mmCIF file of C-alpha atoms and ligand atoms in Angstrom:
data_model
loop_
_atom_site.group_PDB
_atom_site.id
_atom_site.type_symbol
_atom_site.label_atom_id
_atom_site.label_comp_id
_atom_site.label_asym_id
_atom_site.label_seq_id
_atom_site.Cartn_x
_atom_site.Cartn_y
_atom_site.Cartn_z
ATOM 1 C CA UNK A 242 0.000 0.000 0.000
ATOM 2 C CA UNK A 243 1.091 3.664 -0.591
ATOM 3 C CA UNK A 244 0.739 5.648 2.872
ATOM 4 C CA UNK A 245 0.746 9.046 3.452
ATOM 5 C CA UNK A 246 1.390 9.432 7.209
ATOM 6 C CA UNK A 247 0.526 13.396 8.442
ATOM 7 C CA UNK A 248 2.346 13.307 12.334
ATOM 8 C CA UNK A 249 1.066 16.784 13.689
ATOM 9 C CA UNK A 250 3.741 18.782 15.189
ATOM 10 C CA UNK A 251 1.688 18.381 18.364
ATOM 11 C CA UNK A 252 2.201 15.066 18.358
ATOM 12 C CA UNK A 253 6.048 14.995 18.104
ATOM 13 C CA UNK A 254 6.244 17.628 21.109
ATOM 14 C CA UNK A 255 8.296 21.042 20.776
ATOM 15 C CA UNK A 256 10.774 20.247 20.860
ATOM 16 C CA UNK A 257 10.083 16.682 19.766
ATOM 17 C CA UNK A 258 10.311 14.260 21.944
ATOM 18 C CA UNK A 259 12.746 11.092 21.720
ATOM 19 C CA UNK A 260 10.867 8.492 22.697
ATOM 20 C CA UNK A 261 8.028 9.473 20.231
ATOM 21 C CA UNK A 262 10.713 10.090 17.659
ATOM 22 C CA UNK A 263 11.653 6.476 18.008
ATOM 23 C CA UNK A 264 7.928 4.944 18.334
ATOM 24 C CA UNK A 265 6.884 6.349 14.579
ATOM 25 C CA UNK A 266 10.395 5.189 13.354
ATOM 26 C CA UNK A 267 9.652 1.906 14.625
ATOM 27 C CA UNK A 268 5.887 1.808 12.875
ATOM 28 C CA UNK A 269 7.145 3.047 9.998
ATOM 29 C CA UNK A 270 10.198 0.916 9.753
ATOM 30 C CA UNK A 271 7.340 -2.448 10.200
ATOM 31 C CA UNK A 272 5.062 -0.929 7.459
ATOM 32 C CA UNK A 273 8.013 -0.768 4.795
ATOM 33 C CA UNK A 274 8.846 -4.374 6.052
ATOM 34 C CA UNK A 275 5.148 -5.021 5.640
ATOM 35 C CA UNK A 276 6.029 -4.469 1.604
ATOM 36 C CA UNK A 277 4.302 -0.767 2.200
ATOM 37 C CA UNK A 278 5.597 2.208 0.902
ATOM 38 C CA UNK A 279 5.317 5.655 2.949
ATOM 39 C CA UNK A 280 5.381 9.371 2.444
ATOM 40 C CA UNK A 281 5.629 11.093 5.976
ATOM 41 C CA UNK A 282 4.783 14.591 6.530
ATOM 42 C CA UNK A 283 5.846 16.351 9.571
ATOM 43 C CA UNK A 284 4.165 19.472 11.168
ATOM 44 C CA UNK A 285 5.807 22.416 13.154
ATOM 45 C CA UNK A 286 3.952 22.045 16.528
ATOM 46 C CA UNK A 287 4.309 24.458 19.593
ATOM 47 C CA UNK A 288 7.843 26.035 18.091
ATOM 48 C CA UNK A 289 5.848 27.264 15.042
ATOM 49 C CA UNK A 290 3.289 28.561 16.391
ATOM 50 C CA UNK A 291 5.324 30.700 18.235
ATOM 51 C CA UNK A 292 7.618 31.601 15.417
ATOM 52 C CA UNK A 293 4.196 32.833 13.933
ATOM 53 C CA UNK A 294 3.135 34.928 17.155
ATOM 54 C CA UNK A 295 7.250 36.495 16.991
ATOM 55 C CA UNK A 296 6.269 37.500 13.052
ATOM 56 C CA UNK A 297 3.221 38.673 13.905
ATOM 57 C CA UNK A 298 4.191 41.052 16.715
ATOM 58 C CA UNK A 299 6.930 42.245 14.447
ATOM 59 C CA UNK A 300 4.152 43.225 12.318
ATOM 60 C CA UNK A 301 5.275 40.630 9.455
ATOM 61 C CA UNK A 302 2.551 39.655 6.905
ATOM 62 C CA UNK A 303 0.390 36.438 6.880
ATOM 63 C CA UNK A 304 2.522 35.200 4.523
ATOM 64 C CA UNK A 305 5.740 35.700 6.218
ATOM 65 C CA UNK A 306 4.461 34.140 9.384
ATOM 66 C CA UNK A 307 3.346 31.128 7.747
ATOM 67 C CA UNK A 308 6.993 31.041 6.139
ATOM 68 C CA UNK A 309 8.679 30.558 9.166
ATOM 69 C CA UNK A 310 6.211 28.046 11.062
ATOM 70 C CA UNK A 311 7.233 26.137 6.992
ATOM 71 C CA UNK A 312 10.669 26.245 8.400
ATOM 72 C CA UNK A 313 9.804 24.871 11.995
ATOM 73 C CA UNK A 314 8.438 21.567 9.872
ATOM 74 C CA UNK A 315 11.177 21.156 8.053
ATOM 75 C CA UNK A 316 13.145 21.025 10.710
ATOM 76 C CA UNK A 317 11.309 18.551 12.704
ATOM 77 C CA UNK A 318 11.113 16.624 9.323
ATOM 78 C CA UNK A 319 14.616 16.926 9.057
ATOM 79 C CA UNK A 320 14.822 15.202 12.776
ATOM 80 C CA UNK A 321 12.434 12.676 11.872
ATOM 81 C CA UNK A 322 14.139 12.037 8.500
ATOM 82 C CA UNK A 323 17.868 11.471 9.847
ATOM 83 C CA UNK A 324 16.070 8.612 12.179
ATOM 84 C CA UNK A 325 14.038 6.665 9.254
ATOM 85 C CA UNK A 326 17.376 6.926 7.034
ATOM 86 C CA UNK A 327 15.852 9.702 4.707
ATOM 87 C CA UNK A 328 17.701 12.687 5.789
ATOM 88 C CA UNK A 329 17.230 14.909 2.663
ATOM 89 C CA UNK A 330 13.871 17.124 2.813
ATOM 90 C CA UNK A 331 12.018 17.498 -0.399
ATOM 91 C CA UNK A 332 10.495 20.970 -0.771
ATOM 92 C CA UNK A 333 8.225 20.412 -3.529
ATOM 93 C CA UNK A 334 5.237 17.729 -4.272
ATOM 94 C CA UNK A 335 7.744 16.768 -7.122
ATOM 95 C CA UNK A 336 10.757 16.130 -5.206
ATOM 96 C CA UNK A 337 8.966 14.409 -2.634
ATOM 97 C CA UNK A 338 7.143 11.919 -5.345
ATOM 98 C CA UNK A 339 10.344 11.668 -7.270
ATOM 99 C CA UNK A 340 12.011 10.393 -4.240
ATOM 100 C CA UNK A 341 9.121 7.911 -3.356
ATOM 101 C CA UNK A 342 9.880 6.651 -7.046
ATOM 102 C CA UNK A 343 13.350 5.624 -5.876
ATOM 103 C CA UNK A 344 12.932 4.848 -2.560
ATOM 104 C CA UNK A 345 9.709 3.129 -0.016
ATOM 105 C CA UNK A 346 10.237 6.261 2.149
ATOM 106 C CA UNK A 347 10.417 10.085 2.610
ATOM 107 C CA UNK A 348 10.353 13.205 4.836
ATOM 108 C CA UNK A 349 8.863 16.279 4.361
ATOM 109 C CA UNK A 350 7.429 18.950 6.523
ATOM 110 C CA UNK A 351 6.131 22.652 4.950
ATOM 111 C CA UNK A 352 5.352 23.566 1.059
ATOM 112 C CA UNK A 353 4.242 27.114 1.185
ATOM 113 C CA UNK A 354 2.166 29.663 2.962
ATOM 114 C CA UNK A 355 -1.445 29.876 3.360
ATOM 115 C CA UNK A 356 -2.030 26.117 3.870
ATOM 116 C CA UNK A 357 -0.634 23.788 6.530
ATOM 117 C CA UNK A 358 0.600 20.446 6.783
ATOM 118 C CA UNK A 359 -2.467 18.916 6.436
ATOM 119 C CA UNK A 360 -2.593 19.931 2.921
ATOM 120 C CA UNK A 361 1.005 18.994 2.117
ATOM 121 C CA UNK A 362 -0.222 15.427 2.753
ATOM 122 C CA UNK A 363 -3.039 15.722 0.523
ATOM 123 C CA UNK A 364 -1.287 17.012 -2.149
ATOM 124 C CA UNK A 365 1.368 14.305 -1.716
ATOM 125 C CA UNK A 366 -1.594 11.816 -1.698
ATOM 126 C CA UNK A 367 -3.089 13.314 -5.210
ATOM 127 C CA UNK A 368 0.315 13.621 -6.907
ATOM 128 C CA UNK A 369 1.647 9.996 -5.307
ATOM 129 C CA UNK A 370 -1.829 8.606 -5.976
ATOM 130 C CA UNK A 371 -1.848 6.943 -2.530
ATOM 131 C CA UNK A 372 -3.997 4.252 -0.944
ATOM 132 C CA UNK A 373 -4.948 5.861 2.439
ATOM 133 C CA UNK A 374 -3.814 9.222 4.310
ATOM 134 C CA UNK A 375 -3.405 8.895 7.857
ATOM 135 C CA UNK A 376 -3.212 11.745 9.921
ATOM 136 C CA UNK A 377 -1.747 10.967 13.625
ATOM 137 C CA UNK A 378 -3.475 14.176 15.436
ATOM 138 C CA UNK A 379 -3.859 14.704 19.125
ATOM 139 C CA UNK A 380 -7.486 14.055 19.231
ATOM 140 C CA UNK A 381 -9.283 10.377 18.918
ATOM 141 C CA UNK A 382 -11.148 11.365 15.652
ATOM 142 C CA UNK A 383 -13.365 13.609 13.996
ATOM 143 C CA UNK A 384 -16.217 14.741 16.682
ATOM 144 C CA UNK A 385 -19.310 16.165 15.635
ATOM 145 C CA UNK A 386 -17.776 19.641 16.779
ATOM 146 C CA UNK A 387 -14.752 20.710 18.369
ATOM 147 C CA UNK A 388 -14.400 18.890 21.587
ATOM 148 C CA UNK A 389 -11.902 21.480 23.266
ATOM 149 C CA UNK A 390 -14.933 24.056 23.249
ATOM 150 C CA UNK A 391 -17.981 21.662 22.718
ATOM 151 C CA UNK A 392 -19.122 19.071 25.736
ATOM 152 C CA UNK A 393 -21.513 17.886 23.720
ATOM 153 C CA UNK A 394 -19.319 16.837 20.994
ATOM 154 C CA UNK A 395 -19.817 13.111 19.725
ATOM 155 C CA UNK A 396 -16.719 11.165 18.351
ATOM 156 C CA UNK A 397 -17.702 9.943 14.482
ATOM 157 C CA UNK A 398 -16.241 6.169 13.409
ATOM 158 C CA UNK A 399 -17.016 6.788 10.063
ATOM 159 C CA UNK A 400 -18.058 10.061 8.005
ATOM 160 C CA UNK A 401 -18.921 10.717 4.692
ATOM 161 C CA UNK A 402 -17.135 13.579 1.951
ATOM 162 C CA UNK A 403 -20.054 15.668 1.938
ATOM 163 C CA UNK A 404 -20.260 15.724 6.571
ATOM 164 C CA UNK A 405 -16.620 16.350 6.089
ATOM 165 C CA UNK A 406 -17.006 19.553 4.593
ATOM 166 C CA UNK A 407 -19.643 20.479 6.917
ATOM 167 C CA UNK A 408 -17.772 19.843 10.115
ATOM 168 C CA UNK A 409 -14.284 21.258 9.374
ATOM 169 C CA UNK A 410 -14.545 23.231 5.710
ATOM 170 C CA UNK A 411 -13.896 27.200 5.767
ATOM 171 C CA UNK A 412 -10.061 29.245 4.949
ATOM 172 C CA UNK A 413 -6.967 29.378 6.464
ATOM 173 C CA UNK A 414 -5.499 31.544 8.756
ATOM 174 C CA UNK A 415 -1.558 31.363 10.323
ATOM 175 C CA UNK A 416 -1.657 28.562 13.349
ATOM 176 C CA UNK A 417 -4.646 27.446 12.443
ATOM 177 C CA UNK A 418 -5.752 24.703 14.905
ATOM 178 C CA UNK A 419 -8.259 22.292 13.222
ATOM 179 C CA UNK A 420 -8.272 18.580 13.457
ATOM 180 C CA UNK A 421 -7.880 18.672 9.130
ATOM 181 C CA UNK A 422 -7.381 21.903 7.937
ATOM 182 C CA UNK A 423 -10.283 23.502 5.932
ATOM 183 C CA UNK A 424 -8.070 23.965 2.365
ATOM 184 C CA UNK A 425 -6.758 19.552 2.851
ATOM 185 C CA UNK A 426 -10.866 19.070 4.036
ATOM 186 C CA UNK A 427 -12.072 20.734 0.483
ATOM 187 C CA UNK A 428 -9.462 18.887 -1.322
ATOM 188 C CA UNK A 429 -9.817 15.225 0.265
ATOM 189 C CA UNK A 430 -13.657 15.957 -0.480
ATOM 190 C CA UNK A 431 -13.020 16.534 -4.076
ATOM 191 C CA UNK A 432 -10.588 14.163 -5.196
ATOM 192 C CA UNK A 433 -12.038 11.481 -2.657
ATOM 193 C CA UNK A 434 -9.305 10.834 -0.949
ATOM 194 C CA UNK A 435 -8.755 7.917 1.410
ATOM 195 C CA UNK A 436 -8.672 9.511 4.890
ATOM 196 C CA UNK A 437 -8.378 7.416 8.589
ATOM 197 C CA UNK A 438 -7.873 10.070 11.454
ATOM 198 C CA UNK A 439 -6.408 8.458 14.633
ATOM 199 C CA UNK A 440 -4.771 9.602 17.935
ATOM 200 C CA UNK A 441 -1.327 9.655 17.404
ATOM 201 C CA UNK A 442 -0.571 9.698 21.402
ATOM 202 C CA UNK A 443 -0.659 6.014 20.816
ATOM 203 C CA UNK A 444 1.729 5.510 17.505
ATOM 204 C CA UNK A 445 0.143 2.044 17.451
ATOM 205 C CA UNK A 446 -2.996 3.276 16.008
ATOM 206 C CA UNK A 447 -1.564 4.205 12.705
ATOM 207 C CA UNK A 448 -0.647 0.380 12.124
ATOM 208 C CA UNK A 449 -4.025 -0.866 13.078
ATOM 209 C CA UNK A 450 -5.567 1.717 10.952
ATOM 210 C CA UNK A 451 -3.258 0.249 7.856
ATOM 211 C CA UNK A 452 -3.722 -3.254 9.277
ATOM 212 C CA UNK A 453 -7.807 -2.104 8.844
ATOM 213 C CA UNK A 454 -8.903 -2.462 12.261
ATOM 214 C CA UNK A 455 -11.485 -0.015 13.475
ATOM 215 C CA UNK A 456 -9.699 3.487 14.933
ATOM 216 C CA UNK A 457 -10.208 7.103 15.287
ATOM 217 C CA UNK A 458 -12.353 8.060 12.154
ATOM 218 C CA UNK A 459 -12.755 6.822 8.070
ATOM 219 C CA UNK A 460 -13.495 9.540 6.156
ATOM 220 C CA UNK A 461 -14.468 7.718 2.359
HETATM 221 P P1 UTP B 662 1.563 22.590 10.688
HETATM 222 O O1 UTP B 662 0.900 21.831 9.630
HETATM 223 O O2 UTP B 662 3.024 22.502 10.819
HETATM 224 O O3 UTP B 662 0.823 22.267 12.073
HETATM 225 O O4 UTP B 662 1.121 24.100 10.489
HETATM 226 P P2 UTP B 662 1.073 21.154 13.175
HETATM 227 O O5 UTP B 662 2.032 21.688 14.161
HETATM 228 O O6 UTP B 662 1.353 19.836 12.632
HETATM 229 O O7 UTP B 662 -0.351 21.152 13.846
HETATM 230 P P3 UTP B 662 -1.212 20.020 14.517
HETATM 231 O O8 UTP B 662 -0.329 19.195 15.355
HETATM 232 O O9 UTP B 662 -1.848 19.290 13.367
HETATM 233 O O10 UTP B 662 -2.206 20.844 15.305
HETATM 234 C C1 UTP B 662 1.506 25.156 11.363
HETATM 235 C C2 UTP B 662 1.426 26.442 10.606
HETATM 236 O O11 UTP B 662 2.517 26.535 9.686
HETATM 237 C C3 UTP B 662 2.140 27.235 8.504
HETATM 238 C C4 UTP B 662 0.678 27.643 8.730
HETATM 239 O O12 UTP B 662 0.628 28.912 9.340
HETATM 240 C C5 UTP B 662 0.206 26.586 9.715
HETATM 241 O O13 UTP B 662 -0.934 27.025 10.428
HETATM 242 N N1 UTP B 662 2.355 26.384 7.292
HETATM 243 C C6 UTP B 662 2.678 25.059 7.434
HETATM 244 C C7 UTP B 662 2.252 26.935 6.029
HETATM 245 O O14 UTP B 662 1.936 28.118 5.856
HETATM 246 N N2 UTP B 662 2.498 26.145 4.929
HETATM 247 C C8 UTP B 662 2.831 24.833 5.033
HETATM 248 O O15 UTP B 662 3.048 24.187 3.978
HETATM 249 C C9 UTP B 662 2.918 24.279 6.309
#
């Protein structure tokens, strides 16, 4: 299977954390020996959101803040790469699918401004023509509405195109926190792409999610 694997920056910690470092490089190292191949994409987390605020209070445009959060994931994709043996970063959906041509594995964290990470993954997924995007996020799933502000918010198992777009569809703004960003939400939608959201807390989930066993949320 071709995997796209989206690990949100929150998920890695700011800045990342070894031991969760070494968890996703041991899933991902057992779904290339499971004859997989995998495209990882690697948020900024914490650090880039406060790269962002820095720009911002300098009085920086929206596009400049969102160019140095970019940086942030490229960093932490540059961490993330050195472990799994694919140190280079690809900063373009061609590199990155050019290098998945060669090899069953590669980095990459930010593309460009006014999108996030989220849709670097689903680009990746268009271009690559992937099986499945996974995104490991720091929530169990897609809830009816966002649980941080919303008691009454129900956790969804599985949810169509069409609810996707109604839950989490709108624009982007710099930092944007959204369990799938509204541009990647619009896009998945259209091209009908593949999408399993899981918590990422517990790296596990993203095997059991390939392996097909009921997690987080299928979006198809
Ligand atoms: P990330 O996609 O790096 O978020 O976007 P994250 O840390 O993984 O977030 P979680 O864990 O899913 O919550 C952080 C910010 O970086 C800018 C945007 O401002 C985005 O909100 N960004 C990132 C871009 O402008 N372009 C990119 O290609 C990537």
């Amino acid at each position: 299977m071709k995997i796209v694997l989206r690990i949100g920056g929150s998920i890695l910690g700011s800045p990342p954390d070894s031991a969760t470092v070494l968890a996703y490089a041991s899933i991902i190292h057992k779904l290339i020996e499971q004859g997989n191949e995998v495209a990882v994409v690697v948020g900024g987390g914490k650090i880039a959101r406060e790269y962002i605020e820095a720009a911002r209070s300098l009085g920086l445009s929206r596009s400049a803040q969102d160019s140095v959060a970019i940086q942030a994931s490229r960093l932490n994709a540059r961490l993330v790469g050195l472990k799994l043996g694919a140190p280079s970063v690809p900063t373009s959906v061609g590199g990155m699918v050019s290098r998945l041509r060669k090899r069953r594995i590669a980095v990459m964290g930010g593309l460009k401004p006014g999108i996030t990470t989220d849709t670097v993954a689903t680009l990746i997924a268009e271009a690559w023509h992937s099986d499945a995007l996974i995104k490991a996020s720091n929530q169990d799933g897609i809830y009816t509405s966002d649980p941080r502000t919303d008691k009454s918010a129900r956790l969804l198992h599985k949810v169509s195109y069409q609810r996707l777009v109604e839950i989490l569809g709108g624009t982007h703004s710099p930092g944007i926190h959204s369990i799938v960003d509204p541009v990647a939400v619009e896009m998945i939608a259209k091209q009908r792409i593949r999408l399993i959201v899981v918590n990422g807390e517990r790296p596990e989930n993203v095997l059991d999610a390939v392996e097909g066993r009921a997690v987080g949320t299928l979006v198809s």
